[in-house]
Every structure is written in C-alpha cells, then in structure tokens.
Amino acid sequence: MSAASEAAPAPRQPLTLPVQGMSCGGCAKTVQRHLAEVPGVASVRVDHTEGVARIEPDGAGPARDALEAAVREAGYSVGDAGAEAPAVTADAPAEAPRSGAHAARVAQGVHELTVQGMSCASCVNRIETALSEVPGVRRASVNLASKSARVEAAPSVTPEQLTSAVREAGYDAKPAGSTGSAASAAAREDSGAWTEWLLFAGAALLTLPLMAQMLFPLVGIPGHLPPLLQLALALPVQVGAGWRFYRTTWKELKRRSVNMDTLVALGTSAAFGLSLFHTVTLGDAMIAWGAGGGLYYEAAAAVVTLVLLGRILETRATQRAGAAVAALAALRPDTVRVVRDGETQTIRVDDVALGDLVLVRAGERVPVDGVVRDGESHADESLVTGESKPVAKAAGDAVVAGSINNDGLLRIEATAVGAGTTLDRIIDLVRAAQASKPPVQRLVDRVASVFVPAVIAVAVVTGAGWAIAGAGAEVALLNAVAVLVIACPCALGLATPTAVMVGTGVAARNGVLIRDAASLEAARGVTTVIFDKTGTLTEGRPSVRAVEPVDAERDTLLRLAASAEQESTHPLASAVVAYARDAGITPGAPETVTTTAGKGIVARVEGRTLVLGNAAQMAAYGVPTEAGEATAQQHGDRGWSTIWVGEAGEGGDRKLLGLLGVGDALKDGAAEAVAAIKDLGLTPVMLSGDTQRTAEAVARELGIERVLAGVLPDGKVDEVKRLRRNGEVVAMVGDGINDAPALAAADVGIAMGGGTDVALQSAGIALMRGDPRLVPRAIGVSRRTYGKIRQNLFWAFVYNTVAIPVAAAGLLSPVIAGAAMALSSVSVATNSLLLNRDTQSREA
C-alpha cells in the first residue's frame, strides 16, 4: 500500500573506497561527514578498522575525483587499489557475509598481539614506535593494562613481522589466541600468579628481618644485625627477586632507552652497592653485632619487595578490568554434539560446519548462532545482549552463541560458526574498543615519552645538589634513590586504559557495544539526543487499532480493505491484512491495483472499485469525507494514521465505506528512557516522517517537547547538521540501517539493533537489543568512565608532581618512596574498578 507513504527505493549497487590514515571511530565519522556532502552520494558508512568507505550512490552516482577530494579535505588519503583495500567498485556487497566479519578484518590486516614485559607508559610508546616502523603498518595501539597490541596494516604484513619488531624492541609478543583456549590461558595466568606470589613471599621473608632492626630501639635492643647477615638476607632479594629489573634494564640500555624498571634497578642498585662497599671495608667487623648502622640493605630489599607486591596487585586489578572480555570468551563451550549421517557425534566447537544440526541440552550453552529446527525452551541471553529475562525459543526462532538453554532439548541448525558468530563479533568489537585510545591519551603519551629520562635527570641533579650543599655522599645518594623509586610512570600508563577497559566491559554486559574510546569520550559531552520514532521509540510494526464503519458492515469493510491490500508489501497494508486474518476473515485477491505514490491505491475487488489511502486520495477521486473527519481527527490526536476506504460506483456515485486507524505501539520502556535522558540534563528530540499532528501526539505520550515532523529520509542528515550548527552536541539514535547517514552525521551515532552486522558497524555505539532504555545507560557509562579517566590522570600527575620534589628535598626515605610508588599504580587501577560498583548502584 502507498497511502501516506513513499515508494520503496530501488536497490543501488554500492561503491567501495579504500581510505588510509584513519585511527579511530572519530576519524571514520569525519570521513563519512565529508563524503556524505559529495553530489551523487545517497549514504555512506566508513569502517576505520577495515580502512574502507562504503557508498550508496544516488542516481548516476558520485565522481571518483569528487570522492577523493572529499577524503583529502577530511585530512586522509585514498589507498591504492589492491594494496590497502579494494578500489572503487560497484560489484562488491555493502556488507561482508555474516560469517566472514572476522575474516574481513584479518584480510584487511587487523592483528592482535599479546605483549609481555611492559612495565610503564614508556614501554607502550616504544612498542608502538617499533610496530609503526614496520613497512605497511597504518596504525598501532598498545594497551598497558591488557598487555596487548592492535595493529592495522596492509594485507601483506604478517604476524611474524610484527612479533619480530616487538622482540627487537626488547619485549615478547605472540599473536592473540595462539596460546590455546580461554580456559588454558586462564590456567596459565593462575600459574603465573602463584609464581609471583611465591617470589614475593620469599622476598618478604628475607626483607622482614632487615626492616625489623629499625624497631630494635623501640624494644630495647641495641645496635643492628651484623653486616654480613644483612648482606646474606638482601643479596637473594636484590639478585633473585630483582633479576627481572636488571634483565629489562639491560635490554633497554642496549637500545639506548629507559623505562620504569630502569628506575627501580638504578635506585636499588645504588643503595645495595653503597651498603656492599661499606660492608667490605668493615673488615673483621662484618660479623659483629651493631656494626651495620650505616648500611641501607633494608632500603634496597624493601623497594624490590614492595614493587613486586605492587606489580602483583596491579596485575590482578588490570585482569579484573578486562574481565568482561574474559567472561564473554568463556561463554563458548569447547565441545559440541552434532548429528551427522544420522549419528550423534561429539566434536570440537571449531569443527562445526554451517548447516550442521547441533544438539543443546537443558543447562548447556549454545555453541553457535543458528535457527531452532526442533524443540522448545527458554534461552538466557543476558551475557550476550544484556537482557535478563529468558527468551522463549521454538522452531524457527534464532539463537545466539553463548546463551544458555534453560529447559528442554533444542536441535539447532548452525547459521554462523567460529569467528562469524555474534558472540565472537562482540568480543572483537570490545577488544578493539579497549585497545583504542581517547584523544585525552595523546597528552599522556607525550608526557610518558620523556618521563623516565626526566626523572633520571632530576635524580642526578638531586644527588649533585645535596653533595654540593655539604650533606655528604650517603645523604645525597639516598635522596637521589628516593627520587628514582618514587616516580611512577605506571600510574600514567594505566590511568586511561584501565578505565576504558572497565567502562567498555560494563557497557558490554548491559548490551551496549562501544566501538572505540573516541566514541566513549564523545558521548559524555552530548547535549541533545535525537530519536528516530519508528523502530526506536515505537515497535516499528504498525497494527490496526480501530475499525470505523460508515456505509458498510464492519466485517465487509475489513474484507474489502484487506483484499485490496492483499498484494502490497507496505507495513500499513500488512497490518490491515494481518488484522483481518486474526479476525477470521480470509481476504481475496484483487483483480487490479493501481498505486498513486504518496496517496494510496485504487483496487478492483469483488467487482467493486475501491479507493484506499489518505484524505488527498479521497479528494482526488471525489469520495466525500465529511462523515469521517471527526473520527480521523481523533485518530490523529492518538498518534494514529488513518486509512480511508471509499468506493467509486459505476454510475459515478462516490461513497465513504469507513476508516481504519493504524498505530505503532510504543516500546516498553520508551517513556522511561526519555525521562532518564532528561534526568541526565539532556534534551530529547523526536524525528519522524509523520505529520506534525501525529508526531506530536506520540511525543506527548512520551514526554518529548521538541518534535521534528514530516522529515523525509534524506532530510534526517540536514536536521542533524542544523542542530550541530546551532552549537548542540548531538547523539542520533536510529535502527542502524535506514538511518546510517544521520548516524554518521551526528557527534555520536547510536545504532539500535539486535546484534546484526549493520547495527554493529554503522555507529560509534551499538545497542544489542531494541530497548531505548539502553541509550541513557550508554551515555551514563560514558560519563562515569570519562570521570574515572580524569580522576586517574589527576592523581597520576599530582602524585608525580608532588612526590618527586618531596623526595628530592630529602623528606622521604627510599622505603617510604617505594611503598608510595607501588601504591600509586594500584590505586589508579582500583579506582577504575569502582566503575563496576558505581554502575551497579545506579542501575539498582
């Protein structure tokens, strides 16, 4: 039916354009914005992870020169055909096949590495530099908290080249996932943690006697431990537990570089070396009680021990920060039962093929995306979509990998396996977001690049200054050591990534996928939220709400209208036919149908000429509408559309048979979502193609004051741009398919979908289920995450700004300095973890 509607646009062949230089979702949006303004472009979507812009042409389509000029104007370049991405072509599909989402990234050279040996932000910069120098690498991002690297490169770049570059930089790297399953990786982490705890316990047992002698005077014990005994206690700590610091420092020095481990190695070695010198010069007194008063073994041993403890606590905190990805990765079982050749076989989940019939018993997790072929049950999809309520499943229903089959046996036909499942795509998106960096991180990176050399310089100046002031070599050395061990580039390096990891993890657990840290940061500054009405605030499935006969029996009116609409695919027509069938009326086939774009149809049914559509259609065929105008007004007040049904008789007689009120039900939680948006201090706006009256009726029910009505699909981008020109920071909420251009034009695009490829790729933020309440939740998570980033950076900068001068002034002993340094990095990671508790309390 075409009443009050537009004809569906004919499908167009998409164009694919390779774009170089993009590093985040913000880059992609900038390119999209410029390409969308090129004449001949109907819509455009840019994926920075693939380095590709996909363009829907309008009419004859855009000129390549104009597209390239737009990309250059945005600050980027167009890649070479066959090197970075496919050249502009009209035969490539707009979307990669569902099962090839991961393969498409690999083909475009997106690599993930696990990196070992990093200790601070300086290490991050060094590894990023090493990876960026590999020919063909477009961008490298290293995450200190997750000990990972994400590299975007030309397809010709191999994982071996990348891991080799990292090793040459002095660190160890392996392709992510190359070390086995999530369970085996967790086991290795637990084993490594126990090793670290044992090492710390040994160091602590040896250090405690050294520290205890500081309390001797308080309990009436004169003197100190014999120097040789102190040496025997401190040497295993310095050489054994502290060996890692020397090993890393040696690698760094060979490359004329320094990092956090260098500071620890220099500081503890200075204290230990000075004490060893004094011990050797004591001669026979080396074994005498009380002769060790001028030694500083306890300082060196305590610093090493405290740093080890700090590293353990820091590792635990950062592992908890990345718990969301670990939890998602653990959702897929290792083995699965399939029916092949009439027999049930147990195979590895990686060996499942498309079309296999998978058996899932009650209490088991669904291993693949698929369609239920037999059985009934309820599925718990909470860890995948964030929906806590179990969803009923029966034959023909779709299921997603990672969900739990609550009750009943299900036989599922696999439609997506391995990396092509929704679960794996979610994991990939969350990892990409956690590996990305918000713009604020650029300042941190600049500071981190010079931090450690600057601290060493300050330590040298401190020692020299105290020596010149006549304080003596020992005092000068101890104050310099305090400067070295209290400085903490770790806190700077962990401040942003830990908050981003926790924030994106919290969002993912609630069904919100944030594509990159730039989108996370942008969302916190939103002032206006635009909701596309249909499918976002409403169900998007109109239904007949009222049947109003005028000159016909009710059943006759329904039968004639449904018969006329029988062959139309328009949503309103489908609603009429469905309503008639539900009422027990079987519509017949129309003899002829003539469509008038934007007005309605004329159909020949049961020998009668019927006119259906809007008031303009009735006027065009002379059908009187006076008898139904009051009813139509009531429909409009309720936000319903009116379908007029008239008849044009053979003798020229025209009469109104009746009216049908068709409305789209509001989504559960839509009004609640709007109220939550207002509570955040934001302005909700509703965008609709309906008439002003109909749109305002829906808006009143939701509590929305600002309405943009009568907006055609092509006009959505213009409305978004107009609001942005007025100084508003705009978040656009749409279905991720028809609203893609508007999503790209907004400061933040929020795609509401059900986990489809389009919903996952068309915006900076994707909602895994069609619940509008996720919109304020996403913005709230963004605000709280950015707040944690600011708190962490404030603490990290203030700590180093205050602590280093205090240590240089001689007001801190090396032991206290070491404890403060260990505490600083742990406090930053722990503060980020509070996002979990903060978010839970707000959602309770």
PDB file of C-alpha atoms in Angstrom, residues 689-827:
ATOM      1  CA  GLY A 689       8.198  11.375   8.834  1.00  0.00           C
ATOM      2  CA  ASP A 690       4.645  11.602  10.180  1.00  0.00           C
ATOM      3  CA  THR A 691       2.533  14.731  10.058  1.00  0.00           C
ATOM      4  CA  GLN A 692       3.146  17.293  12.771  1.00  0.00           C
ATOM      5  CA  ARG A 693      -0.103  16.413  14.496  1.00  0.00           C
ATOM      6  CA  THR A 694       0.511  12.674  14.567  1.00  0.00           C
ATOM      7  CA  ALA A 695       4.122  13.066  15.672  1.00  0.00           C
ATOM      8  CA  GLU A 696       3.206  15.485  18.444  1.00  0.00           C
ATOM      9  CA  ALA A 697       0.596  13.065  19.752  1.00  0.00           C
ATOM     10  CA  VAL A 698       3.248  10.349  20.144  1.00  0.00           C
ATOM     11  CA  ALA A 699       5.712  12.843  21.620  1.00  0.00           C
ATOM     12  CA  ARG A 700       3.185  13.970  24.243  1.00  0.00           C
ATOM     13  CA  GLU A 701       2.703  10.388  25.364  1.00  0.00           C
ATOM     14  CA  LEU A 702       6.465  10.034  25.770  1.00  0.00           C
ATOM     15  CA  GLY A 703       7.076  13.398  27.386  1.00  0.00           C
ATOM     16  CA  ILE A 704       9.098  14.845  24.494  1.00  0.00           C
ATOM     17  CA  GLU A 705       8.683  18.578  23.859  1.00  0.00           C
ATOM     18  CA  ARG A 706      10.816  19.009  20.732  1.00  0.00           C
ATOM     19  CA  VAL A 707       9.439  17.323  17.611  1.00  0.00           C
ATOM     20  CA  LEU A 708      10.807  17.376  14.082  1.00  0.00           C
ATOM     21  CA  ALA A 709       7.926  16.068  11.954  1.00  0.00           C
ATOM     22  CA  GLY A 710       7.418  15.499   8.245  1.00  0.00           C
ATOM     23  CA  VAL A 711      11.124  14.723   7.779  1.00  0.00           C
ATOM     24  CA  LEU A 712      11.825  12.527   4.764  1.00  0.00           C
ATOM     25  CA  PRO A 713      14.697  10.001   4.965  1.00  0.00           C
ATOM     26  CA  ASP A 714      17.025  12.288   3.010  1.00  0.00           C
ATOM     27  CA  GLY A 715      16.227  15.165   5.365  1.00  0.00           C
ATOM     28  CA  LYS A 716      17.411  13.453   8.552  1.00  0.00           C
ATOM     29  CA  VAL A 717      21.040  14.368   7.888  1.00  0.00           C
ATOM     30  CA  ASP A 718      20.070  18.009   7.332  1.00  0.00           C
ATOM     31  CA  GLU A 719      18.247  18.140  10.671  1.00  0.00           C
ATOM     32  CA  VAL A 720      21.232  16.669  12.488  1.00  0.00           C
ATOM     33  CA  LYS A 721      23.590  19.154  10.833  1.00  0.00           C
ATOM     34  CA  ARG A 722      21.263  22.048  11.630  1.00  0.00           C
ATOM     35  CA  LEU A 723      21.252  21.212  15.330  1.00  0.00           C
ATOM     36  CA  ARG A 724      25.034  20.852  15.331  1.00  0.00           C
ATOM     37  CA  ARG A 725      25.421  24.237  13.645  1.00  0.00           C
ATOM     38  CA  ASN A 726      23.360  25.682  16.494  1.00  0.00           C
ATOM     39  CA  GLY A 727      26.022  24.543  18.931  1.00  0.00           C
ATOM     40  CA  GLU A 728      24.353  21.375  20.156  1.00  0.00           C
ATOM     41  CA  VAL A 729      26.340  18.162  20.651  1.00  0.00           C
ATOM     42  CA  VAL A 730      24.089  15.600  19.021  1.00  0.00           C
ATOM     43  CA  ALA A 731      23.588  11.897  19.601  1.00  0.00           C
ATOM     44  CA  MET A 732      21.451  10.288  16.888  1.00  0.00           C
ATOM     45  CA  VAL A 733      19.565   7.106  17.777  1.00  0.00           C
ATOM     46  CA  GLY A 734      18.372   5.020  14.831  1.00  0.00           C
ATOM     47  CA  ASP A 735      17.955   1.471  13.626  1.00  0.00           C
ATOM     48  CA  GLY A 736      21.432   1.270  12.088  1.00  0.00           C
ATOM     49  CA  ILE A 737      20.166   0.586   8.562  1.00  0.00           C
ATOM     50  CA  ASN A 738      17.981   3.346   7.112  1.00  0.00           C
ATOM     51  CA  ASP A 739      19.442   5.923   9.457  1.00  0.00           C
ATOM     52  CA  ALA A 740      23.108   5.272   8.644  1.00  0.00           C
ATOM     53  CA  PRO A 741      23.751   8.720   7.050  1.00  0.00           C
ATOM     54  CA  ALA A 742      22.215  10.519  10.039  1.00  0.00           C
ATOM     55  CA  LEU A 743      24.158   8.327  12.464  1.00  0.00           C
ATOM     56  CA  ALA A 744      27.365   9.288  10.673  1.00  0.00           C
ATOM     57  CA  ALA A 745      26.494  12.994  10.639  1.00  0.00           C
ATOM     58  CA  ALA A 746      25.919  13.132  14.410  1.00  0.00           C
ATOM     59  CA  ASP A 747      28.618  13.670  17.007  1.00  0.00           C
ATOM     60  CA  VAL A 748      27.701  10.244  18.362  1.00  0.00           C
ATOM     61  CA  GLY A 749      25.740   7.651  16.397  1.00  0.00           C
ATOM     62  CA  ILE A 750      23.811   5.096  18.454  1.00  0.00           C
ATOM     63  CA  ALA A 751      22.501   2.174  16.404  1.00  0.00           C
ATOM     64  CA  MET A 752      19.653   0.231  17.950  1.00  0.00           C
ATOM     65  CA  GLY A 753      19.550  -3.303  16.661  1.00  0.00           C
ATOM     66  CA  GLY A 754      19.545  -6.949  17.517  1.00  0.00           C
ATOM     67  CA  GLY A 755      23.215  -7.689  17.037  1.00  0.00           C
ATOM     68  CA  THR A 756      23.102  -7.632  13.219  1.00  0.00           C
ATOM     69  CA  ASP A 757      26.168  -6.737  11.167  1.00  0.00           C
ATOM     70  CA  VAL A 758      24.669  -3.376  10.222  1.00  0.00           C
ATOM     71  CA  ALA A 759      23.831  -2.473  13.800  1.00  0.00           C
ATOM     72  CA  LEU A 760      27.355  -3.409  14.886  1.00  0.00           C
ATOM     73  CA  GLN A 761      29.115  -1.437  12.148  1.00  0.00           C
ATOM     74  CA  SER A 762      27.064   1.663  11.409  1.00  0.00           C
ATOM     75  CA  ALA A 763      27.671   3.742  14.532  1.00  0.00           C
ATOM     76  CA  GLY A 764      30.102   4.510  17.315  1.00  0.00           C
ATOM     77  CA  ILE A 765      27.763   2.858  19.818  1.00  0.00           C
ATOM     78  CA  ALA A 766      25.596  -0.179  19.043  1.00  0.00           C
ATOM     79  CA  LEU A 767      22.768  -1.461  21.239  1.00  0.00           C
ATOM     80  CA  MET A 768      22.443  -5.220  21.182  1.00  0.00           C
ATOM     81  CA  ARG A 769      18.694  -5.166  21.732  1.00  0.00           C
ATOM     82  CA  GLY A 770      15.915  -2.781  20.821  1.00  0.00           C
ATOM     83  CA  ASP A 771      15.477  -1.300  24.290  1.00  0.00           C
ATOM     84  CA  PRO A 772      15.516   2.526  24.311  1.00  0.00           C
ATOM     85  CA  ARG A 773      16.496   2.461  27.996  1.00  0.00           C
ATOM     86  CA  LEU A 774      19.970   1.435  26.868  1.00  0.00           C
ATOM     87  CA  VAL A 775      20.505   4.913  25.384  1.00  0.00           C
ATOM     88  CA  PRO A 776      20.697   6.814  28.710  1.00  0.00           C
ATOM     89  CA  ARG A 777      22.602   3.873  30.155  1.00  0.00           C
ATOM     90  CA  ALA A 778      25.234   4.161  27.406  1.00  0.00           C
ATOM     91  CA  ILE A 779      25.604   7.893  27.953  1.00  0.00           C
ATOM     92  CA  GLY A 780      25.755   7.383  31.715  1.00  0.00           C
ATOM     93  CA  VAL A 781      28.517   4.779  31.392  1.00  0.00           C
ATOM     94  CA  SER A 782      30.404   7.145  29.100  1.00  0.00           C
ATOM     95  CA  ARG A 783      30.178   9.988  31.605  1.00  0.00           C
ATOM     96  CA  ARG A 784      31.278   7.860  34.532  1.00  0.00           C
ATOM     97  CA  THR A 785      34.122   6.277  32.559  1.00  0.00           C
ATOM     98  CA  TYR A 786      35.449   9.636  31.458  1.00  0.00           C
ATOM     99  CA  GLY A 787      35.105  10.832  35.042  1.00  0.00           C
ATOM    100  CA  LYS A 788      37.337   7.957  36.163  1.00  0.00           C
ATOM    101  CA  ILE A 789      39.854   8.802  33.446  1.00  0.00           C
ATOM    102  CA  ARG A 790      40.029  12.385  34.709  1.00  0.00           C
ATOM    103  CA  GLN A 791      40.353  11.213  38.329  1.00  0.00           C
ATOM    104  CA  ASN A 792      43.109   8.763  37.411  1.00  0.00           C
ATOM    105  CA  LEU A 793      45.072  11.277  35.362  1.00  0.00           C
ATOM    106  CA  PHE A 794      44.676  13.915  38.063  1.00  0.00           C
ATOM    107  CA  TRP A 795      46.015  11.501  40.682  1.00  0.00           C
ATOM    108  CA  ALA A 796      48.854  10.295  38.453  1.00  0.00           C
ATOM    109  CA  PHE A 797      50.012  13.796  37.510  1.00  0.00           C
ATOM    110  CA  VAL A 798      49.571  15.247  41.002  1.00  0.00           C
ATOM    111  CA  TYR A 799      51.312  12.274  42.607  1.00  0.00           C
ATOM    112  CA  ASN A 800      54.395  12.619  40.434  1.00  0.00           C
ATOM    113  CA  THR A 801      54.335  16.411  40.538  1.00  0.00           C
ATOM    114  CA  VAL A 802      54.287  16.455  44.348  1.00  0.00           C
ATOM    115  CA  ALA A 803      56.158  13.258  45.234  1.00  0.00           C
ATOM    116  CA  ILE A 804      59.290  13.841  43.184  1.00  0.00           C
ATOM    117  CA  PRO A 805      60.059  17.300  44.663  1.00  0.00           C
ATOM    118  CA  VAL A 806      59.328  15.965  48.173  1.00  0.00           C
ATOM    119  CA  ALA A 807      61.780  13.103  47.631  1.00  0.00           C
ATOM    120  CA  ALA A 808      64.349  15.476  46.146  1.00  0.00           C
ATOM    121  CA  ALA A 809      64.037  17.655  49.253  1.00  0.00           C
ATOM    122  CA  GLY A 810      65.131  14.722  51.388  1.00  0.00           C
ATOM    123  CA  LEU A 811      61.778  14.314  53.151  1.00  0.00           C
ATOM    124  CA  LEU A 812      61.225  10.664  52.133  1.00  0.00           C
ATOM    125  CA  SER A 813      63.296   7.576  52.753  1.00  0.00           C
ATOM    126  CA  PRO A 814      63.686   5.107  49.854  1.00  0.00           C
ATOM    127  CA  VAL A 815      61.474   2.595  51.696  1.00  0.00           C
ATOM    128  CA  ILE A 816      58.562   5.024  52.008  1.00  0.00           C
ATOM    129  CA  ALA A 817      59.145   6.150  48.439  1.00  0.00           C
ATOM    130  CA  GLY A 818      58.992   2.563  47.181  1.00  0.00           C
ATOM    131  CA  ALA A 819      55.750   1.914  49.049  1.00  0.00           C
ATOM    132  CA  ALA A 820      54.189   5.096  47.669  1.00  0.00           C
ATOM    133  CA  MET A 821      55.226   4.181  44.140  1.00  0.00           C
ATOM    134  CA  ALA A 822      53.683   0.710  44.407  1.00  0.00           C
ATOM    135  CA  LEU A 823      50.502   2.172  45.888  1.00  0.00           C
ATOM    136  CA  SER A 824      50.072   4.775  43.151  1.00  0.00           C
ATOM    137  CA  SER A 825      49.648   2.369  40.239  1.00  0.00           C
ATOM    138  CA  VAL A 826      47.446   0.019  42.280  1.00  0.00           C
ATOM    139  CA  SER A 827      45.209   2.912  43.353  1.00  0.00           C
TER     140      SER A 827
END
